[in-house]
Coordinates of C-alpha atoms in Angstrom, one line a residue:
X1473 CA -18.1 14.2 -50.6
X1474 CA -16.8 11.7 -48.2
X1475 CA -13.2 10.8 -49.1
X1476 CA -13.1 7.7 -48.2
X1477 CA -10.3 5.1 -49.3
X1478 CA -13.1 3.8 -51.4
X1479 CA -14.6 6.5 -53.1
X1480 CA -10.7 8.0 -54.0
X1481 CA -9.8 4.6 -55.3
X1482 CA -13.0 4.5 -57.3
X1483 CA -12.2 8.4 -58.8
X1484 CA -9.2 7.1 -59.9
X1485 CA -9.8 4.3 -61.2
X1486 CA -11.9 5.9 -63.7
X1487 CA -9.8 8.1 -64.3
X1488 CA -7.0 6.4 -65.1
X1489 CA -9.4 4.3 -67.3
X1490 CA -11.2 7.1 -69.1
X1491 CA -6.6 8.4 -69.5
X1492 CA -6.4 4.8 -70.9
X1493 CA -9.0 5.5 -73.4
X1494 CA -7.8 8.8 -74.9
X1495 CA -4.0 7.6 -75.1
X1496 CA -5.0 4.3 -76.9
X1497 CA -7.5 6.2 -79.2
X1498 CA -5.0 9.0 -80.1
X1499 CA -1.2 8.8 -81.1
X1500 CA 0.1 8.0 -77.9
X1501 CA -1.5 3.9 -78.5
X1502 CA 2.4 2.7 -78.1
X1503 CA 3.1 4.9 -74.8
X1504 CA 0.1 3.7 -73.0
X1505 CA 0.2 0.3 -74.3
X1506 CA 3.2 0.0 -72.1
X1507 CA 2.2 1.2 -69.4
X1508 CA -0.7 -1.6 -69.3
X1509 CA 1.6 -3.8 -66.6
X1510 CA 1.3 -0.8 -64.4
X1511 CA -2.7 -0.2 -64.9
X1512 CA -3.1 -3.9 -63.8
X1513 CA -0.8 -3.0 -60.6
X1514 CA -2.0 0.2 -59.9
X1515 CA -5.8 -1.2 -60.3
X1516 CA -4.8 -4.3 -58.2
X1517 CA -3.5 -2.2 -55.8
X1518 CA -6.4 0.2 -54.9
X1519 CA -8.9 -2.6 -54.8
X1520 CA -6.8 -4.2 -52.4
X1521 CA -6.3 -1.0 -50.6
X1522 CA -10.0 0.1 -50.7
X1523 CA -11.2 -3.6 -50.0
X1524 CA -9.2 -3.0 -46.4
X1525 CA -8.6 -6.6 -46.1
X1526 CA -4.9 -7.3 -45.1
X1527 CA -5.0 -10.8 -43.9
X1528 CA -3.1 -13.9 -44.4
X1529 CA -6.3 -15.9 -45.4
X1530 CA -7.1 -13.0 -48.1
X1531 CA -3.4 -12.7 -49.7
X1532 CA -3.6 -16.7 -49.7
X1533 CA -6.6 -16.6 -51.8
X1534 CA -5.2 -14.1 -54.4
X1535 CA -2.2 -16.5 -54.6
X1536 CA -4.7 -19.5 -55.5
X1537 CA -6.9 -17.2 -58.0
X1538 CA -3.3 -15.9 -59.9
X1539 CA -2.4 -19.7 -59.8
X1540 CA -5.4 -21.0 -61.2
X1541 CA -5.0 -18.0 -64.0
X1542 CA -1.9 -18.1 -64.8
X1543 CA -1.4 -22.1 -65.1
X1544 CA -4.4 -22.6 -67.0
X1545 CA -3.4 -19.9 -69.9
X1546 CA -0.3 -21.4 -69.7
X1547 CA -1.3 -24.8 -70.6
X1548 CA -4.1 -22.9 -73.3
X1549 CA -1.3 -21.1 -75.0
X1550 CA 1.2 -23.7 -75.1
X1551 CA -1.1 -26.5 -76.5
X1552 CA -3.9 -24.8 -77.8
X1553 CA -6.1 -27.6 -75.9
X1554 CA -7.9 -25.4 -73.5
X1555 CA -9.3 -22.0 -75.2
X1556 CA -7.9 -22.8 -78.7
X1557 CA -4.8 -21.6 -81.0
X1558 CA -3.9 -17.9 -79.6
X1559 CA -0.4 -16.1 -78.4
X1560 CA 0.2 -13.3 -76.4
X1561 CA 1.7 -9.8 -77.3
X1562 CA 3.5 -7.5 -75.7
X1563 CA 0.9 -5.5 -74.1
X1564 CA 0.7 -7.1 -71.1
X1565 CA 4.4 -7.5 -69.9
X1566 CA 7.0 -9.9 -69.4
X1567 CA 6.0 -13.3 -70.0
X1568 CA 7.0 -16.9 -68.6
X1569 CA 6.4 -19.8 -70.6
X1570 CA 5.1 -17.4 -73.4
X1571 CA 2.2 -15.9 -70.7
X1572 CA 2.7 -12.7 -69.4
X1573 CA 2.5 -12.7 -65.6
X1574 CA 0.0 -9.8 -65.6
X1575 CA -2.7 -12.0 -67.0
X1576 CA -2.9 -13.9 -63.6
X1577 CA -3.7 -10.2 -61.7
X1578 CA -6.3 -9.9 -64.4
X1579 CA -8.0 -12.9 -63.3
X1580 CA -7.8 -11.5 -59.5
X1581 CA -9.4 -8.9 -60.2
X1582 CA -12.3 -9.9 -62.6
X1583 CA -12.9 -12.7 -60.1
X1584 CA -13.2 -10.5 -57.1
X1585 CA -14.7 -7.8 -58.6
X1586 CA -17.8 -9.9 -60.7
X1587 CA -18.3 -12.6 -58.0
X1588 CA -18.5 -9.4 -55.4
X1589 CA -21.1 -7.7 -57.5
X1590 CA -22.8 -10.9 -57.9
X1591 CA -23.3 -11.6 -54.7
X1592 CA -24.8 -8.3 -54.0
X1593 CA -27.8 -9.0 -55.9
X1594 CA -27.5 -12.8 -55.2
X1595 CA -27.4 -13.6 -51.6
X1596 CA -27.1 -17.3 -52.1
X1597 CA -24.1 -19.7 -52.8
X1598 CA -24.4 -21.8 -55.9
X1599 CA -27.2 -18.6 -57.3
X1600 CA -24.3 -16.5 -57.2
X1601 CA -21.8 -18.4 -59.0
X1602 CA -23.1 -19.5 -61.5
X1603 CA -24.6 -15.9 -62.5
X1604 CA -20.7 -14.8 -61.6
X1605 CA -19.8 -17.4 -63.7
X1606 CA -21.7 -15.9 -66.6
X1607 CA -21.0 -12.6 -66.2
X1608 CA -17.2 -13.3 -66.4
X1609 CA -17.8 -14.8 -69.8
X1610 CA -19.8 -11.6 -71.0
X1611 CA -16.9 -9.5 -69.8
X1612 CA -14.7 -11.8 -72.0
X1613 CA -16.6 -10.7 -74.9
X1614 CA -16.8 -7.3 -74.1
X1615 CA -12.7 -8.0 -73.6
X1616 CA -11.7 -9.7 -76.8
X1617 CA -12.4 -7.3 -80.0
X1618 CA -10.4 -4.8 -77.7
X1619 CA -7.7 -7.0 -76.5
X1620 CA -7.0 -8.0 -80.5
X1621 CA -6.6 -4.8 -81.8
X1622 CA -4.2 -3.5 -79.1
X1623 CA -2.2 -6.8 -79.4
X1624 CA -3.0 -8.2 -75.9
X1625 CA -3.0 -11.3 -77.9
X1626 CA -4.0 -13.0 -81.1
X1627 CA -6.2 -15.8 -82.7
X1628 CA -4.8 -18.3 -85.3
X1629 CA -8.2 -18.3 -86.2
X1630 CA -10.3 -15.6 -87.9
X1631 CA -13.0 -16.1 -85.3
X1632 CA -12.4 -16.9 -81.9
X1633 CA -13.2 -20.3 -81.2
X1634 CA -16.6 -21.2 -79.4
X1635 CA -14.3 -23.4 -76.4
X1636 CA -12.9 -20.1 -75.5
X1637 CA -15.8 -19.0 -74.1
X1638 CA -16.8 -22.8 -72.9
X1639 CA -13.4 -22.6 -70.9
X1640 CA -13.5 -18.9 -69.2
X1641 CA -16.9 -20.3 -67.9
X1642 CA -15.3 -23.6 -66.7
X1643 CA -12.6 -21.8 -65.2
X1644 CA -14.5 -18.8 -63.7
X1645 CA -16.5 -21.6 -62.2
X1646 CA -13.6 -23.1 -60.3
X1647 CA -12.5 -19.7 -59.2
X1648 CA -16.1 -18.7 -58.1
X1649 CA -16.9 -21.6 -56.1
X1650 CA -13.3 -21.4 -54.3
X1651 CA -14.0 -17.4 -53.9
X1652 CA -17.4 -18.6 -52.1
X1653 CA -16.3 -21.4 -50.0
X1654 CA -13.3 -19.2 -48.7
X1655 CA -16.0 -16.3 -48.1
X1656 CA -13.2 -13.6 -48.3
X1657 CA -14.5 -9.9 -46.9
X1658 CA -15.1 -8.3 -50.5
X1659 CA -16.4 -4.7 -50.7
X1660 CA -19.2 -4.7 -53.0
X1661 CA -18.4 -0.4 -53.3
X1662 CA -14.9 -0.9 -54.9
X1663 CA -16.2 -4.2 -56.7
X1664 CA -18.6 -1.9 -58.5
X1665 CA -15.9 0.5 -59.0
X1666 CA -13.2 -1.3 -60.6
X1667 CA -15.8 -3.8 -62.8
X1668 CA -17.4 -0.5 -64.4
X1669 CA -14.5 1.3 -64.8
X1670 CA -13.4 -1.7 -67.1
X1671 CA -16.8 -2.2 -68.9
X1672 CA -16.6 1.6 -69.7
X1673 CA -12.7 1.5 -70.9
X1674 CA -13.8 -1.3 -73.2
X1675 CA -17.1 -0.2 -74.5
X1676 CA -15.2 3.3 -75.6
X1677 CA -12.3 1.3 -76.9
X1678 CA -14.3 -1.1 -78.6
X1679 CA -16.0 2.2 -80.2
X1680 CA -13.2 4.5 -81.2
X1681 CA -10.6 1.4 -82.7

């Protein structure tokens, strides 16, 4: 096997996930819930090691993405205008204006890692975000029952509210087309990785809580 910086940040990553899985599904759900700050890092970190793109233009664009991220769930859990009337746990870390900083890394890397994948299949512009688009809101729905029941956060309502899903598309739009126009180098090997690494971790979580 070719031990590449690639394929060892893709081994770990699923194994870190399939660690995740076990420790939330067992007695050890408070220990590992803490530590899911860190898995956003240490995820964030190997993409960005294994993606081998260390320039100014690249870190730039993951300031604008965690921007974008971070202000608009700000706004949506503040007012309740955007996605509807939810609050964040603890599970993801300190928070500023009641919104943990962590959730902007999430929407790095589901950004990256979808629109990358996308773009495999899809060589064309618009094609491609708009089908990245999409698949960002399946991977919220895949997300949600999860993120509940380990307290990422909460719904004031018993169903989560249909303008959630209107918004993640809305907003994965916006980061899509900027992702596109910028046309960052994105490995389409760790992309693969890291965005089935996460659909497994959920799809066993989403089985075993």
């Amino acid at each position: 096997m070719n031990f590449s910086k690639v394929n060892i940040s893709i081994i770990l990553l699923f194994i870190f996930h399939l660690v995740g899985v076990v420790g939330l599904s067992l007695s050890f759900r408070e220990l590992f819930l803490a530590l899911t700050p860190f898995n956003l890092l240490l995820s964030i970190g190997l993409y960005i090691w294994a993606n081998d793109d260390y320039s100014v233009e690249f870190f730039k664009l993951c300031a604008v993405l965690f921007a974008i991220g971070y202000f608009v769930e700000v706004i949506g859990v503040n007012t309740g205008i955007l996605f509807g009337e939810y609050t964040y746990g603890e599970a993801l870390g300190f928070k500023i204006l009641n919104t943990p900083l962590m959730i902007g890394v999430n929407w790095i890397l589901l950004s990256f890692s979808i629109f990358s994948v996308s773009n495999f299949f899809l060589k064309k512009k618009w094609p491609t975000i708009l089908l990245a688009s999409v698949l960002m809101v399946l991977m919220d729905v895949l997300i949600e029952p999860v993120a509940i029941s380990l307290d990422f956060w909460s719904w004031a309502a018993v169903d989560i509210p249909l303008q959630n899903y209107v918004m993640w598309f809305i907003v994965s739009l916006i980061m899509n087309t900027i992702i596109s126009f910028n046309r960052p180098k994105l490995d389409y090997r760790i992309s693969f990785g890291l965005l089935l690494s996460q659909v497994l971790f959920f799809t066993l979580l989403s089985m075993s809580l």
